[in-house]
Short mmCIF file of C-alpha atoms in Angstrom, two decimals:
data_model
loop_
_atom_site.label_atom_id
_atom_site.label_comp_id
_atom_site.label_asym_id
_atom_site.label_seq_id
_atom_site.Cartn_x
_atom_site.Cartn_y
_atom_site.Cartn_z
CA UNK A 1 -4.29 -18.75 10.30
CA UNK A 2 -7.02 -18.41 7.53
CA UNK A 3 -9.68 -19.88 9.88
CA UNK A 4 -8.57 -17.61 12.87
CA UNK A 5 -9.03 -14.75 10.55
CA UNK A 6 -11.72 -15.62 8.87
CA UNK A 7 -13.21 -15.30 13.18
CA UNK A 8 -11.81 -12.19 14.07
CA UNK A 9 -14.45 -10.85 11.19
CA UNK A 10 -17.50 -12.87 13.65
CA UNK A 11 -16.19 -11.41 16.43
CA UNK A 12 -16.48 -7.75 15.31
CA UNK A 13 -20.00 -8.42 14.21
CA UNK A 14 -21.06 -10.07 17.29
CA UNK A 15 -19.96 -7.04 18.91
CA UNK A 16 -16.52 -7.89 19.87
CA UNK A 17 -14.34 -5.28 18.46
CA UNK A 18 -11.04 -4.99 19.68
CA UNK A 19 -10.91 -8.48 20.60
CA UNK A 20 -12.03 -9.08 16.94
CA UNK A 21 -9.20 -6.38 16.08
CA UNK A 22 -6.42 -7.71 18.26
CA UNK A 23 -6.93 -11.06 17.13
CA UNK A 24 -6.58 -10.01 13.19
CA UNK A 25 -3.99 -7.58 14.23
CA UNK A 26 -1.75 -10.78 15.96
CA UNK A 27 -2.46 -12.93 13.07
CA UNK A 28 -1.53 -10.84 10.07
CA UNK A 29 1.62 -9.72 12.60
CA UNK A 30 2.82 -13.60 13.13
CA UNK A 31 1.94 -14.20 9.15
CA UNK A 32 4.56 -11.35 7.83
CA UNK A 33 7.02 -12.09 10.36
CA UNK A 34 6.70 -16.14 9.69
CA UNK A 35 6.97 -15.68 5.88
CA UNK A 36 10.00 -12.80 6.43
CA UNK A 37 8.40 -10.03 5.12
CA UNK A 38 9.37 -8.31 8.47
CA UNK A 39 10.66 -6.98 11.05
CA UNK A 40 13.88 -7.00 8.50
CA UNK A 41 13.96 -4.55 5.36
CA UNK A 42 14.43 -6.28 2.00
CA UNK A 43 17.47 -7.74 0.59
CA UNK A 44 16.75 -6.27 -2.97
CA UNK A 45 17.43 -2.58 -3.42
CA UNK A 46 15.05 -1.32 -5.78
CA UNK A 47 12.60 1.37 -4.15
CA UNK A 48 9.76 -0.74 -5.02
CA UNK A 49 10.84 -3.69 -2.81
CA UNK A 50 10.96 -0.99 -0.14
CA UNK A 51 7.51 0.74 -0.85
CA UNK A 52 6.22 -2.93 -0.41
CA UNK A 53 8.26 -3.59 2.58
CA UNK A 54 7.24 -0.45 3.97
CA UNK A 55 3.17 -1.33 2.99
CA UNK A 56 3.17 -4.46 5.10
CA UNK A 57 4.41 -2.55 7.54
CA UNK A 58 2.07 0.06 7.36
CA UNK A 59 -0.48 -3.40 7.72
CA UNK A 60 0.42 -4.63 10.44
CA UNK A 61 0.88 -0.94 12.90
CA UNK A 62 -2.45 -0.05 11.11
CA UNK A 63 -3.70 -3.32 12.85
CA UNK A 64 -2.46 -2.59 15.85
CA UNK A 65 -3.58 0.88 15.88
CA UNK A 66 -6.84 -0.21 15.33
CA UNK A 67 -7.00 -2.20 18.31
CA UNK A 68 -5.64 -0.03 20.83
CA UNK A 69 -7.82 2.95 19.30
CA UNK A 70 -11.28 1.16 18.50
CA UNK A 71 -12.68 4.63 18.73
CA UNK A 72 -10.71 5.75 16.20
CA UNK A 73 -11.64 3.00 13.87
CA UNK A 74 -12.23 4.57 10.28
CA UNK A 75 -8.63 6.93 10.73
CA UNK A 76 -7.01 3.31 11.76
CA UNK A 77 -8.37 1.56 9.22
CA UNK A 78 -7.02 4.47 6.51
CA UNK A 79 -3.28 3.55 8.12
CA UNK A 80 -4.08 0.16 6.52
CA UNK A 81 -5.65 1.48 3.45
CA UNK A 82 -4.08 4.06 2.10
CA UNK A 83 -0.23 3.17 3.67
CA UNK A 84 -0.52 -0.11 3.19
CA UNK A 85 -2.69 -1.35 0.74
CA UNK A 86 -2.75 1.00 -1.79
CA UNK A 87 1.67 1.59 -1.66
CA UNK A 88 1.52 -2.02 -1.77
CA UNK A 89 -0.59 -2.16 -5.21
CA UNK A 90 1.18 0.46 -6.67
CA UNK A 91 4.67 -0.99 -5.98
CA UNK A 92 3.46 -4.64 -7.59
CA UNK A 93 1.51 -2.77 -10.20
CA UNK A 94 5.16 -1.31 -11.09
CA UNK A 95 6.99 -4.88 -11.06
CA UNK A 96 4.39 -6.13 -13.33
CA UNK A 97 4.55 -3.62 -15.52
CA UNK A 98 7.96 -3.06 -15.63
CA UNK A 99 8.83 -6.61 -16.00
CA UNK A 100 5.73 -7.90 -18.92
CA UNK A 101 7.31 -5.01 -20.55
CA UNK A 102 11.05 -6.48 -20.61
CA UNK A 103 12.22 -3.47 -18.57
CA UNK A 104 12.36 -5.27 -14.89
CA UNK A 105 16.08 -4.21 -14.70
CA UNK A 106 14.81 -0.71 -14.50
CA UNK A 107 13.61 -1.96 -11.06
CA UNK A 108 16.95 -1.53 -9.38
CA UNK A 109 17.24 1.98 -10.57
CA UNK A 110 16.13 5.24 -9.77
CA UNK A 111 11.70 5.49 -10.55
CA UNK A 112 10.96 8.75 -10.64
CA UNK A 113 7.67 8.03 -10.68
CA UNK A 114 7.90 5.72 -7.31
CA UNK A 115 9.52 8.51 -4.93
CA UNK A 116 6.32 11.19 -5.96
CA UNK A 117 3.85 8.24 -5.26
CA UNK A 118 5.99 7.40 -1.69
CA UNK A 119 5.38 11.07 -1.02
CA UNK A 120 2.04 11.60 -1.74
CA UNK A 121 0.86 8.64 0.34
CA UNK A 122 2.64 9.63 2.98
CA UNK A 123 1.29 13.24 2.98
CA UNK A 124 -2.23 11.62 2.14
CA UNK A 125 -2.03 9.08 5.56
CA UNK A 126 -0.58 11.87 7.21
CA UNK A 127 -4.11 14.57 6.31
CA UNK A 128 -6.40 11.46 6.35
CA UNK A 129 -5.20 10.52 9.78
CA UNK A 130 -5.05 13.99 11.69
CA UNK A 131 -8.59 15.00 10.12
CA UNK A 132 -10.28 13.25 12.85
CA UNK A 133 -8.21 15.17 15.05
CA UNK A 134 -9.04 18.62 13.82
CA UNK A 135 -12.72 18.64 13.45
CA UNK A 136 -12.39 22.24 12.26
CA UNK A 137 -10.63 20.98 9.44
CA UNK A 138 -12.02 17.90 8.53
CA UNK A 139 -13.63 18.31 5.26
CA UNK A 140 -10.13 20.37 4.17
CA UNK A 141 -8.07 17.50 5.32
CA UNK A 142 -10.12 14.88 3.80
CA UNK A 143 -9.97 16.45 0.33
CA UNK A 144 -5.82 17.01 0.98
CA UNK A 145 -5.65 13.84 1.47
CA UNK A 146 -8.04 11.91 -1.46
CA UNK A 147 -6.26 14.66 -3.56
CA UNK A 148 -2.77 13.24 -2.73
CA UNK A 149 -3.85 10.34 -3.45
CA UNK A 150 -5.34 10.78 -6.87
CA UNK A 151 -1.81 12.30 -7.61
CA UNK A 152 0.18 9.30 -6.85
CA UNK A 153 -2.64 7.33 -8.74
CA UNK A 154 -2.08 9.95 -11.53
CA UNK A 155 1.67 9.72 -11.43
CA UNK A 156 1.62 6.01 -11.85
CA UNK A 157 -0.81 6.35 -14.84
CA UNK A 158 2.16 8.35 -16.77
CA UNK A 159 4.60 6.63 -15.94
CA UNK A 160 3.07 3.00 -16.68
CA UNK A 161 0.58 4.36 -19.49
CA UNK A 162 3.62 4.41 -22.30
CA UNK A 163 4.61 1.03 -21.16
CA UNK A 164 1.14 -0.88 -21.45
CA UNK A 165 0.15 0.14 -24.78
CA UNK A 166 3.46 -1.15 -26.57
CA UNK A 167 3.52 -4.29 -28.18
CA UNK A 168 6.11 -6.77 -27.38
CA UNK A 169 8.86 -7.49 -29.93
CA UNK A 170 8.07 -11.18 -29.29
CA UNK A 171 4.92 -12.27 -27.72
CA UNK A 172 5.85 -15.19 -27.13
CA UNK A 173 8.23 -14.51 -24.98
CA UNK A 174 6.92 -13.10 -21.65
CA UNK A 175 9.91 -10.84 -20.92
CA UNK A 176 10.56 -9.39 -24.20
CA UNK A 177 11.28 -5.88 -24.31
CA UNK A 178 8.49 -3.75 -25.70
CA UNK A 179 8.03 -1.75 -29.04
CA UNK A 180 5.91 1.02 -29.98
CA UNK A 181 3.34 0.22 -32.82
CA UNK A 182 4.73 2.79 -35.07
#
């Protein structure tokens, strides 16, 4: 699978594009669906198993978009991006966090900080995406949408910032719950 994406990259540059896209589109499909990370929503019910179920989702349509819209390529590639990629770091950025910090039971509860960042992606895809379709408004849209996003980047800082600079009780211990140095 690593070789046959490795040549869907080749392909685009020796002017192949959407075969190039459909072929990296099919693999990274067949990958998430052969390891279960879809079609089927997660088993664990924190929101940040969903923001990271919804992210590889978001990879794989993004994909596909971009192979049945090779004209739209850079608004495509932004499904990917921003919905994907970026949801998908901050939701593993909070599991880290939460659980070096010996607060990963936090994870099944209510984040307050992980429904603004859900929102704010969304809203930033959703500007990002219809700028090339409003060429009126496409400078407006763009800085909507990189706003947005700088929020949920923002909101994340906040909400992990308190949790990084504590020092564990017990360093040894990976999972230890975290105290201030005070």
């Amino acid at each position: 699978a690593g070789l046959v994406l490795f040549s869907s990259f080749w392909l685009e540059g020796l002017e192949k594009r959407v075969l190039g896209f459909s072929l990296r589109a099919a693999v990274i499909t067949f990958e998430f669906i052969w390891t279960g990370s879809l079609p089927f929503p997660p088993r664990t019910q924190g929101l940040h198993a969903k923001l990271l179920w919804i992210s590889i989702w978001m990879v794989a349509l993004g994909s596909w978009a971009l192979a049945l819209f090779p004209d739209q390529e850079k608004a495509m590639l932004h499904i990917i991006f921003i919905g994907g990629f970026s949801l998908m770091i901050f939701a593993v950025a909070t599991v880290v966090v939460l659980s070096h910090c010996g607060e990963a039971a936090r994870l099944q509860h209510k984040i307050w900080a992980l429904r603004i960042i859900l929102l704010s992606i969304i809203f930033a895809l959703i500007f990002r995406v219809s700028a090339a379709y409003f060429p009126e408004y496409y400078f407006s849209m763009l800085a909507y949408a990189s706003g947005l996003w700088l929020l949920a980047g923002l909101i994340w800082f906040i909400f992990a910032l308190p949790k990084v600079v504590t020092i564990p009780a017990n360093p040894e211990k990976e999972d230890a719950p975290c105290q201030t140095d005070e």
